[in-house]
Tab-separated table of C-alpha atoms in Angstrom:
chain	number	residue	atom	x	y	z
P	6	MET	CA	0.449	0.125	0.161
P	7	GLY	CA	2.871	3.181	0.704
P	8	ASN	CA	4.528	2.036	-2.529
P	9	GLU	CA	1.259	2.768	-4.229
P	10	THR	CA	0.819	5.767	-6.664
P	11	ARG	CA	-1.139	8.556	-5.271
P	12	ARG	CA	-3.349	10.471	-7.603
P	13	GLU	CA	-2.754	14.398	-8.322
P	14	PRO	CA	-6.693	15.898	-7.845
P	15	PRO	CA	-8.060	17.168	-11.309
P	16	LEU	CA	-8.990	20.684	-9.046
P	17	ARG	CA	-4.962	20.771	-8.219
P	18	ARG	CA	-3.378	19.695	-11.986
P	19	PHE	CA	-5.923	22.357	-13.580
P	20	GLY	CA	-4.376	24.207	-11.144
P	21	ALA	CA	-0.542	23.643	-12.005
P	22	ARG	CA	-1.110	23.998	-15.953
P	23	ALA	CA	-2.983	27.220	-15.568
P	24	ARG	CA	0.187	28.713	-13.434
P	25	GLU	CA	2.364	26.815	-16.630
P	26	GLY	CA	0.318	28.466	-19.001
P	27	LEU	CA	0.337	32.800	-17.390
P	28	ARG	CA	3.920	31.835	-16.566
P	29	GLY	CA	4.841	30.873	-20.357
P	30	LEU	CA	2.095	33.920	-21.167
P	31	GLY	CA	4.467	36.012	-18.925
P	32	SER	CA	7.715	35.100	-20.265
P	33	ALA	CA	6.267	35.926	-23.849
P	34	LEU	CA	5.402	39.045	-22.908
P	35	THR	CA	8.141	39.329	-21.610
P	36	THR	CA	10.564	38.253	-24.262
P	37	PRO	CA	10.791	40.125	-27.433
P	38	ALA	CA	11.478	38.294	-30.368
P	39	ALA	CA	15.559	38.083	-31.309
P	40	ALA	CA	16.382	41.164	-32.211
P	41	GLY	CA	15.965	41.197	-36.657
P	42	GLU	CA	15.646	43.793	-39.392
P	43	PRO	CA	12.956	46.182	-39.763
P	44	LEU	CA	9.405	44.911	-41.221
P	45	LEU	CA	10.092	44.988	-44.176
P	46	GLY	CA	13.823	44.923	-44.529
P	47	GLY	CA	14.470	42.473	-46.650
P	48	ALA	CA	12.675	44.223	-48.828
P	49	GLY	CA	14.156	45.266	-52.743
P	50	SER	CA	13.440	48.927	-52.956
P	51	ARG	CA	14.879	51.141	-51.344
P	52	TRP	CA	11.924	52.567	-50.672
P	53	VAL	CA	9.765	49.856	-49.941
P	54	ARG	CA	12.737	50.156	-46.928
P	55	LEU	CA	11.673	53.346	-45.546
P	56	LEU	CA	7.893	52.865	-46.308
P	57	PRO	CA	7.663	51.099	-42.660
P	58	TYR	CA	9.195	54.482	-41.162
P	59	VAL	CA	7.289	57.183	-42.948
P	60	VAL	CA	4.220	55.577	-41.962
P	61	GLY	CA	4.590	55.021	-38.779
P	62	LEU	CA	5.912	58.830	-39.016
P	63	ALA	CA	2.587	59.758	-40.248
P	64	LEU	CA	0.400	58.750	-37.702
P	65	VAL	CA	2.139	60.108	-34.643
P	66	ALA	CA	2.788	63.965	-36.397
P	67	SER	CA	-1.756	63.111	-37.084
P	68	LEU	CA	-2.544	61.161	-33.927
P	69	LEU	CA	-0.462	63.553	-31.614
P	70	PRO	CA	-2.388	66.631	-31.609
P	71	VAL	CA	-5.195	65.446	-32.436
P	72	THR	CA	-4.831	63.040	-29.122
P	73	VAL	CA	-4.229	66.594	-27.694
P	74	HIS	CA	-6.688	68.002	-28.727
P	75	LEU	CA	-9.202	65.927	-27.447
P	76	LEU	CA	-7.980	64.929	-24.522
P	77	THR	CA	-7.774	68.910	-23.181
P	78	GLN	CA	-11.227	70.243	-25.185
P	79	ASP	CA	-13.551	67.287	-24.703
P	80	TYR	CA	-11.837	65.326	-20.992
P	81	GLY	CA	-11.126	68.863	-19.532
P	82	VAL	CA	-7.591	67.139	-18.656
P	83	ASN	CA	-4.724	69.614	-18.308
P	84	GLY	CA	-2.383	70.749	-21.311
P	85	ALA	CA	1.028	69.466	-19.585
P	86	LEU	CA	-0.601	65.921	-18.597
P	87	ALA	CA	-2.646	65.586	-21.473
P	88	GLY	CA	0.668	66.084	-24.032
P	89	ALA	CA	2.698	63.836	-21.951
P	90	VAL	CA	-0.122	61.285	-22.564
P	91	ALA	CA	-0.664	61.599	-26.027
P	92	THR	CA	3.014	61.270	-26.437
P	93	ALA	CA	3.075	57.726	-24.880
P	94	GLN	CA	0.094	56.353	-26.709
P	95	THR	CA	1.207	57.414	-30.228
P	96	ALA	CA	5.341	58.082	-29.870
P	97	PRO	CA	5.891	54.555	-30.181
P	98	LEU	CA	4.448	54.106	-32.754
P	99	LEU	CA	7.561	54.577	-34.650
P	100	LEU	CA	9.544	51.684	-32.087
P	101	ALA	CA	6.852	49.430	-33.904
P	102	VAL	CA	8.481	49.303	-36.795
P	103	SER	CA	11.370	47.073	-35.507
P	104	ARG	CA	10.245	46.581	-31.979
P	105	PRO	CA	6.987	46.673	-31.657
P	106	LEU	CA	6.405	44.401	-28.497
P	107	GLN	CA	8.574	46.774	-26.560
P	108	ALA	CA	5.720	49.434	-28.198
P	109	TRP	CA	3.129	47.527	-26.627
P	110	TRP	CA	4.216	47.379	-23.051
P	111	VAL	CA	4.610	51.954	-23.378
P	112	VAL	CA	1.512	51.969	-25.641
P	113	PHE	CA	-0.614	49.660	-23.240
P	114	ALA	CA	0.416	51.994	-20.524
P	115	GLY	CA	0.207	55.108	-22.195
P	116	ALA	CA	-3.900	53.991	-22.718
P	117	VAL	CA	-4.981	52.999	-19.234
P	118	LEU	CA	-2.618	55.660	-17.894
P	119	GLY	CA	-5.278	57.605	-20.173
P	120	ALA	CA	-8.081	55.751	-19.152
P	121	LEU	CA	-7.531	57.234	-15.650
P	122	VAL	CA	-6.628	60.213	-15.945
P	123	THR	CA	-9.955	60.795	-17.811
P	124	LEU	CA	-12.250	59.325	-15.448
P	125	ALA	CA	-10.412	62.287	-12.514
P	126	SER	CA	-11.357	64.585	-15.074
P	127	ASP	CA	-14.399	66.334	-16.153
P	128	GLY	CA	-15.474	66.864	-19.256
P	129	SER	CA	-18.621	67.751	-20.451
P	130	ARG	CA	-17.865	66.870	-23.445
P	131	ALA	CA	-16.669	62.926	-23.156
P	132	HIS	CA	-18.159	60.192	-24.293
P	133	LEU	CA	-16.675	57.355	-24.968
P	134	TRP	CA	-14.897	55.162	-23.132
P	135	PRO	CA	-11.974	53.953	-21.958
P	136	TRP	CA	-10.476	54.855	-25.392
P	137	THR	CA	-10.577	57.397	-27.367
P	138	PRO	CA	-10.552	57.071	-31.595
P	139	PRO	CA	-6.563	58.188	-32.397
P	140	LEU	CA	-5.843	55.709	-29.159
P	141	VAL	CA	-7.987	52.718	-31.670
P	142	ILE	CA	-6.956	53.700	-34.467
P	143	GLY	CA	-2.816	54.094	-33.334
P	144	TYR	CA	-3.628	50.416	-30.979
P	145	CYS	CA	-4.623	48.481	-34.263
P	146	ALA	CA	-1.893	50.056	-36.560
P	147	LEU	CA	0.512	48.162	-33.630
P	148	MET	CA	-1.047	45.116	-33.918
P	149	VAL	CA	0.040	45.222	-37.808
P	150	ALA	CA	2.909	44.833	-36.748
P	151	LEU	CA	2.833	43.305	-33.513
P	152	GLY	CA	1.206	40.369	-35.520
P	153	LEU	CA	3.947	40.112	-38.345
P	154	ARG	CA	6.882	39.843	-35.655
P	155	GLU	CA	6.002	38.023	-32.894
P	156	SER	CA	5.238	35.113	-31.215
P	157	ARG	CA	1.726	33.482	-31.328
P	158	ARG	CA	1.725	33.151	-27.646
P	159	ALA	CA	2.948	36.434	-27.089
P	160	LEU	CA	0.229	37.767	-29.346
P	161	PHE	CA	-2.495	35.801	-27.581
P	162	GLY	CA	-0.951	37.315	-24.061
P	163	VAL	CA	-0.992	40.760	-25.678
P	164	TRP	CA	-4.378	40.895	-26.592
P	165	LEU	CA	-5.382	38.595	-22.982
P	166	ALA	CA	-4.404	42.040	-21.680
P	167	THR	CA	-5.853	43.867	-23.819
P	168	GLY	CA	-9.365	42.455	-23.066
P	169	ALA	CA	-8.239	41.626	-19.484
P	170	ALA	CA	-7.558	45.570	-18.812
P	171	GLY	CA	-10.846	46.466	-21.260
P	172	TYR	CA	-13.091	44.761	-18.432
P	173	ALA	CA	-11.403	46.065	-15.954
P	174	LEU	CA	-11.681	49.731	-16.778
P	175	GLU	CA	-15.542	48.985	-18.060
P	176	ALA	CA	-16.056	48.560	-14.023
P	177	LEU	CA	-15.462	52.266	-13.188
P	178	ARG	CA	-17.496	53.595	-16.931
P	179	PRO	CA	-19.016	57.330	-15.768
P	180	GLY	CA	-21.999	56.987	-16.772
P	181	GLY	CA	-23.608	57.966	-20.427
P	182	ARG	CA	-20.423	57.587	-21.578
P	183	THR	CA	-20.468	54.899	-24.611
P	184	THR	CA	-17.385	51.586	-24.573
P	185	LEU	CA	-15.307	51.239	-27.009
P	186	HIS	CA	-13.955	47.956	-25.818
P	187	THR	CA	-16.005	45.441	-27.835
P	188	LEU	CA	-14.456	47.588	-30.464
P	189	LEU	CA	-10.752	47.377	-29.730
P	190	LEU	CA	-11.597	44.153	-29.061
P	191	VAL	CA	-12.821	42.651	-32.013
P	192	LEU	CA	-10.283	44.740	-34.355
P	193	SER	CA	-7.180	43.523	-33.178
P	194	GLY	CA	-8.299	39.635	-32.574
P	195	VAL	CA	-8.462	40.200	-35.994
P	196	LEU	CA	-5.628	41.565	-37.288
P	197	LEU	CA	-3.497	40.188	-34.477
P	198	LEU	CA	-5.344	36.233	-36.795
P	199	LEU	CA	-4.657	37.975	-40.166
P	200	THR	CA	-0.813	39.283	-39.808
P	201	SER	CA	0.628	36.196	-38.309
P	202	ALA	CA	-1.505	33.859	-41.109
P	203	ILE	CA	0.457	36.330	-43.153
P	204	ARG	CA	3.679	35.868	-41.434
P	205	ALA	CA	3.423	31.918	-41.181
P	206	ARG	CA	2.490	31.559	-43.839
P	207	SER	CA	5.652	34.310	-45.720
P	208	ASP	CA	7.746	32.114	-43.523
P	209	ALA	CA	6.933	28.660	-45.358
P	210	GLN	CA	7.109	30.349	-48.208
P	211	ARG	CA	10.854	30.909	-47.743
P	212	ARG	CA	11.579	27.334	-45.668
P	213	LEU	CA	10.424	26.094	-49.146
P	214	VAL	CA	12.463	28.138	-51.161
P	215	GLU	CA	15.508	26.916	-49.354
P	216	GLN	CA	14.765	23.669	-48.871
P	217	GLU	CA	14.240	23.417	-53.035
P	218	THR	CA	17.863	25.403	-52.999
P	219	ILE	CA	18.989	22.712	-50.778
P	220	SER	CA	17.698	19.788	-53.136
P	221	GLU	CA	18.155	21.282	-56.901
P	222	ALA	CA	22.398	21.682	-55.129
P	223	GLU	CA	22.102	18.048	-53.841
P	224	ARG	CA	20.656	16.907	-57.180
P	225	SER	CA	23.783	18.028	-58.773
P	226	ARG	CA	25.988	17.140	-56.523
P	227	ARG	CA	25.091	13.513	-56.841
P	228	THR	CA	24.279	13.443	-60.776
P	229	LEU	CA	28.210	15.159	-60.513
P	230	LEU	CA	29.270	11.764	-59.065
P	231	GLU	CA	26.913	9.374	-60.712
P	232	GLU	CA	28.271	10.967	-64.210
P	233	ARG	CA	31.978	10.582	-62.552
P	234	ALA	CA	31.623	6.784	-61.030
P	235	ARG	CA	29.902	5.838	-65.064
P	236	ILE	CA	32.795	7.130	-66.342
P	237	ALA	CA	34.911	5.362	-63.772
P	238	ARG	CA	33.161	2.650	-64.576
P	239	GLU	CA	34.227	3.136	-68.907
P	240	LEU	CA	36.955	3.819	-68.299
P	241	HIS	CA	38.578	0.750	-66.163
P	242	ASP	CA	37.739	-1.322	-69.428
P	243	VAL	CA	40.200	1.146	-71.306
P	244	VAL	CA	42.625	1.069	-68.665
P	245	ALA	CA	42.224	-3.602	-67.479
P	246	HIS	CA	42.368	-4.095	-72.132
P	247	HIS	CA	46.131	-1.890	-71.369
P	248	MET	CA	46.778	-3.588	-67.737
P	249	SER	CA	45.322	-7.301	-69.372
P	250	VAL	CA	48.503	-6.522	-72.733
P	251	ILE	CA	51.241	-5.367	-69.924
P	252	THR	CA	50.599	-8.753	-68.834
P	253	VAL	CA	50.439	-11.086	-71.372
P	254	GLN	CA	53.575	-9.757	-72.581
P	255	ALA	CA	55.060	-9.249	-69.319
P	256	ASP	CA	54.652	-13.166	-69.039
P	257	SER	CA	55.139	-14.171	-72.907
P	258	ALA	CA	58.495	-12.577	-72.231
P	259	PRO	CA	60.398	-14.952	-71.443
P	260	TYR	CA	59.332	-17.298	-74.238
P	261	ARG	CA	59.124	-14.869	-76.955
P	262	ILE	CA	63.144	-13.627	-76.794
P	263	PRO	CA	65.865	-16.030	-77.078
P	264	GLY	CA	68.791	-15.277	-74.348
P	265	LEU	CA	66.667	-13.590	-71.578
P	266	PRO	CA	69.305	-13.183	-68.939
P	267	GLU	CA	68.342	-13.969	-65.742
P	268	ALA	CA	67.038	-10.969	-63.449
P	269	ALA	CA	65.583	-9.824	-67.230
P	270	ARG	CA	63.086	-13.096	-66.395
P	271	GLU	CA	62.752	-12.218	-63.174
P	272	GLU	CA	62.105	-7.953	-63.335
P	273	PHE	CA	59.533	-9.346	-66.392
P	274	GLY	CA	58.186	-11.509	-63.778
P	275	SER	CA	57.897	-8.942	-61.346
P	276	ILE	CA	56.438	-7.262	-64.065
P	277	ALA	CA	53.763	-8.811	-64.660
P	278	ALA	CA	52.763	-9.795	-61.296
P	279	SER	CA	52.374	-5.749	-60.643
P	280	ALA	CA	49.834	-5.757	-62.861
P	281	ARG	CA	48.030	-8.565	-62.639
P	282	GLU	CA	47.673	-6.823	-59.104
P	283	SER	CA	46.659	-3.353	-60.250
P	284	LEU	CA	44.377	-5.938	-61.866
P	285	ALA	CA	43.140	-6.881	-58.835
P	286	GLU	CA	42.335	-3.144	-56.746
P	287	MET	CA	40.762	-2.213	-59.721
P	288	ARG	CA	38.360	-4.850	-59.785
P	289	ARG	CA	38.326	-4.611	-56.637
P	290	LEU	CA	37.216	-1.114	-56.622
P	291	LEU	CA	34.748	-1.123	-59.884
P	292	SER	CA	33.075	-3.422	-58.096
P	293	VAL	CA	31.845	-0.496	-55.543
P	294	LEU	CA	30.786	1.628	-58.303
P	295	ARG	CA	28.508	-1.316	-59.627
P	296	SER	CA	26.793	-2.858	-56.910
P	297	ASP	CA	24.167	-0.360	-58.052
P	298	GLY	CA	23.432	-3.890	-59.167
P	299	GLY	CA	23.884	-2.686	-62.603
P	300	GLU	CA	26.567	-4.920	-63.857
P	301	GLY	CA	24.604	-6.715	-67.005
P	302	GLY	CA	24.630	-3.744	-69.465
P	303	GLU	CA	28.474	-2.776	-68.568
P	304	LEU	CA	30.202	-5.954	-69.794
P	305	THR	CA	28.741	-4.614	-72.567
P	306	PRO	CA	32.881	-3.494	-74.743
P	307	GLN	CA	32.825	0.520	-74.493
P	308	PRO	CA	31.869	2.730	-78.063
P	309	GLY	CA	33.648	4.903	-79.725
P	310	LEU	CA	34.217	6.710	-82.948
P	311	ASP	CA	33.294	4.276	-85.244
P	312	ARG	CA	29.861	4.345	-84.212
P	313	LEU	CA	28.822	8.045	-84.641
P	314	GLN	CA	27.215	6.598	-87.973
P	315	GLN	CA	24.887	4.390	-86.417
P	316	LEU	CA	24.110	6.794	-83.372
P	317	VAL	CA	23.146	9.472	-86.526
P	318	GLU	CA	20.947	7.184	-87.915
P	319	ALA	CA	19.360	5.885	-84.953
P	320	THR	CA	18.399	9.390	-83.756
P	321	VAL	CA	16.914	9.243	-87.613
P	322	ARG	CA	15.235	7.217	-86.842
P	323	ALA	CA	13.623	9.066	-83.619
P	324	GLY	CA	12.743	12.093	-86.027
P	325	VAL	CA	15.925	14.477	-85.923
P	326	PRO	CA	16.972	15.417	-89.437
P	327	ALA	CA	20.617	14.644	-88.285
P	328	GLU	CA	23.469	15.102	-90.357
P	329	LEU	CA	26.359	13.659	-89.783
P	330	ALA	CA	30.834	15.325	-90.773
P	331	LEU	CA	33.375	12.237	-90.041
P	332	SER	CA	36.928	13.223	-90.871
P	333	ALA	CA	37.847	10.036	-92.861
P	334	ASP	CA	41.168	9.666	-91.143
P	335	LEU	CA	40.873	10.370	-87.410
P	336	GLY	CA	44.918	8.952	-86.802
P	337	ASP	CA	45.876	7.819	-83.467
P	338	VAL	CA	43.162	8.844	-81.388
P	339	SER	CA	43.916	7.320	-77.666
P	340	GLN	CA	40.213	5.017	-76.258
P	341	ALA	CA	40.127	7.431	-73.494
P	342	VAL	CA	39.714	10.453	-76.005
P	343	ASP	CA	37.331	8.386	-78.601
P	344	LEU	CA	35.254	7.112	-75.596
P	345	SER	CA	34.576	10.255	-74.165
P	346	ALA	CA	33.544	11.813	-77.317
P	347	TYR	CA	31.063	9.200	-79.217
P	348	ARG	CA	29.711	9.729	-75.012
P	349	ILE	CA	29.460	13.933	-76.414
P	350	VAL	CA	28.053	13.376	-79.627
P	351	GLN	CA	26.164	10.721	-77.999
P	352	GLU	CA	24.185	13.709	-75.121
P	353	ALA	CA	23.850	16.021	-77.547
P	354	LEU	CA	21.372	14.271	-79.616
P	355	ALA	CA	19.607	12.987	-76.380
P	356	ASN	CA	18.909	17.160	-75.771
P	357	VAL	CA	17.837	17.481	-79.007
P	358	VAL	CA	15.352	14.668	-79.270
P	359	ARG	CA	14.130	15.472	-75.686
P	360	HIS	CA	14.164	19.442	-75.851
P	361	ALA	CA	14.427	20.429	-79.955
P	362	PRO	CA	12.289	17.360	-81.596
P	363	GLY	CA	12.538	17.542	-85.397
P	364	ALA	CA	15.570	20.570	-85.495
P	365	ALA	CA	18.315	20.102	-88.011
P	366	THR	CA	20.892	19.182	-86.439
P	367	ARG	CA	25.428	18.632	-87.893
P	368	VAL	CA	27.563	16.299	-86.003
P	369	SER	CA	31.460	17.949	-87.276
P	370	VAL	CA	33.888	15.047	-85.972
P	371	ARG	CA	37.414	16.143	-87.341
P	372	ALA	CA	41.610	15.719	-86.349
P	373	SER	CA	43.746	18.357	-86.919
P	374	ASP	CA	47.727	18.670	-87.087
P	375	ASP	CA	47.942	20.502	-83.646
P	376	GLY	CA	47.139	17.576	-82.114
P	377	TRP	CA	43.008	18.675	-81.639
P	378	LEU	CA	40.119	16.160	-81.840
P	379	SER	CA	37.577	18.768	-82.882
P	380	VAL	CA	33.545	17.236	-81.958
P	381	LEU	CA	30.448	20.692	-83.156
P	382	VAL	CA	26.849	18.830	-82.631
P	383	VAL	CA	24.714	22.173	-83.443
P	384	ASN	CA	21.094	22.198	-83.698
P	385	GLY	CA	18.381	24.174	-84.714
P	386	PRO	CA	15.359	26.202	-83.456
P	387	SER	CA	12.789	23.206	-83.399
P	388	ALA	CA	10.289	22.080	-86.023
P	389	GLU	CA	7.627	21.365	-82.940
P	390	PRO	CA	6.330	25.156	-81.648
P	391	GLY	CA	6.810	26.323	-78.464
P	392	SER	CA	9.381	23.506	-77.524
P	393	ALA	CA	11.507	23.703	-74.406
P	394	VAL	CA	14.685	25.611	-77.201
P	395	GLU	CA	12.137	27.842	-78.763
P	396	ARG	CA	10.639	28.913	-74.940
P	397	GLY	CA	14.675	29.316	-73.625
P	398	ALA	CA	14.162	26.343	-71.309
P	399	THR	CA	17.575	26.117	-68.961
P	400	GLY	CA	16.457	22.421	-67.621
P	401	THR	CA	18.162	21.006	-64.677
P	402	GLY	CA	22.108	21.177	-67.373
P	403	HIS	CA	22.904	17.945	-65.711
P	404	GLY	CA	23.861	16.577	-69.374
P	405	LEU	CA	26.102	19.297	-69.587
P	406	ILE	CA	27.934	17.846	-66.635
P	407	GLY	CA	28.750	14.662	-67.699
P	408	MET	CA	30.169	16.792	-70.865
P	409	ARG	CA	31.788	18.761	-68.734
P	410	GLU	CA	33.551	16.050	-66.966
P	411	ARG	CA	34.521	13.763	-69.748
P	412	VAL	CA	35.797	17.161	-71.047
P	413	ARG	CA	38.200	18.073	-68.038
P	414	LEU	CA	39.201	14.325	-67.679
P	415	THR	CA	40.740	14.799	-71.161
P	416	GLY	CA	42.383	18.044	-70.351
P	417	GLY	CA	40.555	19.402	-73.493
P	418	SER	CA	37.868	21.827	-73.553
P	419	LEU	CA	34.042	22.353	-73.860
P	420	ASP	CA	32.056	26.056	-75.088
P	421	THR	CA	28.274	24.835	-75.048
P	422	GLY	CA	25.581	27.993	-75.275
P	423	PRO	CA	22.619	28.786	-77.413
P	424	LEU	CA	22.323	29.900	-80.234
P	425	PRO	CA	20.848	33.769	-81.865
P	426	ASP	CA	18.161	31.793	-84.059
P	427	GLY	CA	16.709	29.501	-80.979
P	428	GLY	CA	18.664	26.349	-81.354
P	429	PHE	CA	22.516	25.234	-79.339
P	430	ARG	CA	25.111	24.225	-79.835
P	431	VAL	CA	28.307	22.086	-78.643
P	432	ALA	CA	31.592	22.221	-79.174
P	433	ALA	CA	34.663	20.446	-77.734
P	434	ARG	CA	37.863	19.887	-78.390
P	435	LEU	CA	40.175	16.751	-76.888
P	436	PRO	CA	43.699	16.262	-77.297
P	437	LEU	CA	44.199	12.888	-79.934
P	438	ARG	CA	46.691	11.909	-77.602
P	439	PRO	CA	46.219	12.075	-73.690
P	440	PRO	CA	49.070	14.291	-71.689
P	441	GLY	CA	52.452	12.653	-71.513
P	442	ALA	CA	51.826	10.844	-74.520
P	443	ALA	CA	55.166	10.744	-76.805
P	444	PRO	CA	54.141	10.690	-80.228
P	445	GLY	CA	54.859	6.907	-80.741
P	446	GLY	CA	51.853	5.365	-78.662
P	447	GLY	CA	54.389	5.242	-75.704
P	448	THR	CA	54.639	7.379	-73.041
P	449	ALA	CA	56.901	10.639	-72.112
P	450	PRO	CA	58.770	10.616	-69.017
P	451	THR	CA	57.517	13.555	-66.454
P	452	PRO	CA	60.407	13.834	-63.614
P	453	LEU	CA	59.269	13.577	-60.316
P	454	THR	CA	57.849	15.893	-58.124
P	455	ASP	CA	59.593	15.910	-54.661
P	456	SER	CA	56.203	14.945	-52.628
P	457	GLU	CA	56.403	11.434	-54.979
P	458	ASP	CA	59.800	11.352	-55.027
P	459	THR	CA	59.583	10.424	-51.178
P	460	ALA	CA	55.766	9.180	-51.457
């Protein structure tokens, strides 16, 4: 029995929750939102940023003299006291542009003080209680500033304080005066709800834009990584072929070349072993790159410039009138450049099919005397009205990412962009031989740097 948990009475639990709620409201009313930029401070136009100050200054300039005149003439308040009360009720409207909660405290205190002052005065033409019309106008403007800046708990506390003060002063209402308490309570509640809803919608839109920006950046990064992985898989096939040739040549050298000394035989054996180890390492790396389950399509031979004619014919069958100009003698093209040139043309033609269906397209591949391979794909405007090219749509640009990666890999250059007539141009320059390759097909020796020599 002594270990049984005693349940707290419902009334006590309700009282504890009420006290906790009141403490939360009090904390919200005494803790303004983090100091930030003024209202409309993020607008691009300077005049829009100055608009809240202009409105605040206009309200102060118009409400201050009207309040002083009303308090002195209708309510019979002393002139100096009327000026002090009017200043407390209107001047903080300028402060509300950047610190609305602090401004509300001053205006709220000035409003209660003004009601008590008018209660002690004997104005023969006083008809409204406990708020004056200028105070109602300024208070509503203050509610707009509060709703656009403060938290919902603070707004609820402001509305409750306004209602509580109004009901308390209602009990002191002199005879013959009309109450404005209900009107101010309703107006302040409606304005707080509307402005807080507008602010919440604006915050949601801003977060959505930020999230879309982050998502687009992540999408571009993922596309770049996927393209690099694809290039790595394709280059594996190119490098693996050469490494296999080296292994076979090193293993067969003692049998093909008679009279080799024992040291040379051991050297060839060491070369073959290193080549086999390198192939094993590449296969392990490739197993990671192909872990997405797409192994089947990667086992086919990699295409090259000799298959451009088939690629163009397939594009023509897709409805794009394309023509190919391919140099008869391209010389000795490295496998990496051969594959990269094919992929660039393939991606360019795919973009034409997607974004400019029916556009006349020219593909030109030729070798220059200075050792460069020029790849040019130019398409005109789409034959179908309202196409993406004619509308100037930029697309995602993911295909261009792959082109740039391939060109950068081979040490070439890429130039892409729209044409004045609505078409598009892709121009790439690739070295016929990779950097450091000797004219005869071997690799030119390169001196070791300090870091490589000590590695």
